[in-house]
Amino acid sequence: MKRIAVIGGGITGITTAYTLAKRGLDVTVYEKHRYAAMETSFANGGQLSASNAEVWNNWQTVVKGIKWMSRRDAPLLVNPKPSWHKLSWFAEFIAAIPQYEKNTTETARLAIAARDHLFAWAQEEGIDFDLKKQGILHIYRDKAGFDHAAKVSRLLSAGGLERRSVTPEEMKAIEPTLAGSYYGGFFTESDSTGDIHKFTNGLADAIQRLGVKTCYGHTVTELSADENSAWVTVHDGEEQSRDTFDGVVICAGVGSRALASKLGDRVNIYPVKGYSITVELDDEASQKAAPTVSLLDDATKIVTSRLGDGRFRVAGTAEFSGYNRDIKDDRIRPLTRWVEQCFPGVCTRRVVPWAGLRPMLPNMMPRVGQGRLPTVFYNTGHGHLGWTLSAITAEMLADAVDRSS
């Protein structure tokens, strides 16, 4: 039986281990934390959103990034301090602008394909992850934003996604709790939301039942490979050990770039920090005042998910400031303020802040498949759509491993 090591225990690592185990491979997962899904897969926006498949590679994003540099609460914040990593990433980001339309359409296609797999796995393994299939409503306050969304809709449609424009009156009917004045919106009925942390942990239990060896609390200290084998050296906090495999899959999020360099591959992932708050809906009035339909406010780049009766997740912003994981108050405050403006009946007395680093490649597309060597594979670089794309990229990765046999 072919032995495969999977490095990373977030959503991509656990889904990858699941697909490989289902195909009869002997899989070992290495994760530096004591549990699965403790970093970027811990408290994201919750959206399974094909409607958010638009890649960021356009001049509009570049102009906004420059304009917002001096605003500490800007939706997109770029730390002006230069580094070769950041400069190379942005150079490649700009170089990918001609692929904007093609990549947006392809991402939508992948997101749609991912749904069936993810829902089937959850049903088969009995995973409760606060799934809500009530669609996602994109909201726009002005004509310019709405008109841009109409152009994006045509690209999404080419990828197979149906979403429709809605008037302010229709928006109110879709989500009656939403306050404020809006030009219009777009509604995608087929999109959904769920708790990524609960899902990943449910699937982590499933892979153990399938015979996957899970090595939590194991940090990879060395990694090497040749045409026939891969070697993984780890430290469990007390001692170091080394094992040999027929192949290794890198699913290490923002750590993938450093691991890839050990294997002779260039995977130019940059850590793009995102923030979220979980509003605890402790009273009945707040539960009634919070939305049940998921929202995406394009102007502020804020997304929302209702997780069960008692939690309201609000996430957003993109910050280019290296591997800094600090939770900054001036980045959290706009999220709380947004809730108070759009849902004034929700009590924000108890709000749990969080920040995570999204692993983004310059062209905004995930790296899935074989590396330079036939024993090395990648499933990483999903950016802001790791939750949305995870199921299909895990299947694609398993196909790549099968082809290499």
PDB file of C-alpha atoms in Angstrom, residues 5 18 64 74 82 105 121 143 167 195 242 244 257 273 320 329-330 332 372 401:
ATOM      1  CA  ALA A   5       2.490  12.005   4.320  1.00  0.00           C
ATOM      2  CA  TYR A  18      -9.819  11.953   3.626  1.00  0.00           C
ATOM      3  CA  LYS A  64      -7.706  50.977  -3.958  1.00  0.00           C
ATOM      4  CA  ALA A  74      -9.075  50.249   5.377  1.00  0.00           C
ATOM      5  CA  PRO A  82       9.224  46.553   1.466  1.00  0.00           C
ATOM      6  CA  THR A 105     -14.753  31.831 -14.260  1.00  0.00           C
ATOM      7  CA  TRP A 121     -18.979  13.785   3.041  1.00  0.00           C
ATOM      8  CA  LYS A 143     -24.512  52.276  -8.840  1.00  0.00           C
ATOM      9  CA  THR A 167     -33.971  45.502  -5.910  1.00  0.00           C
ATOM     10  CA  ASP A 195     -18.623  26.429  10.582  1.00  0.00           C
ATOM     11  CA  ARG A 242      12.182  10.588  10.850  1.00  0.00           C
ATOM     12  CA  THR A 244      10.062   7.487   4.916  1.00  0.00           C
ATOM     13  CA  ARG A 257       6.350  28.364   0.749  1.00  0.00           C
ATOM     14  CA  LYS A 273      -4.276  38.511   7.225  1.00  0.00           C
ATOM     15  CA  PHE A 320      -0.425  42.560   3.794  1.00  0.00           C
ATOM     16  CA  ASP A 329      -8.151  46.771  17.650  1.00  0.00           C
ATOM     17  CA  ASP A 330      -8.296  49.232  14.755  1.00  0.00           C
ATOM     18  CA  ILE A 332     -11.587  44.688  14.644  1.00  0.00           C
ATOM     19  CA  ARG A 372       9.187  19.081  -9.555  1.00  0.00           C
ATOM     20  CA  VAL A 401      -1.513  11.006  -6.712  1.00  0.00           C
TER      21      VAL A 401
END
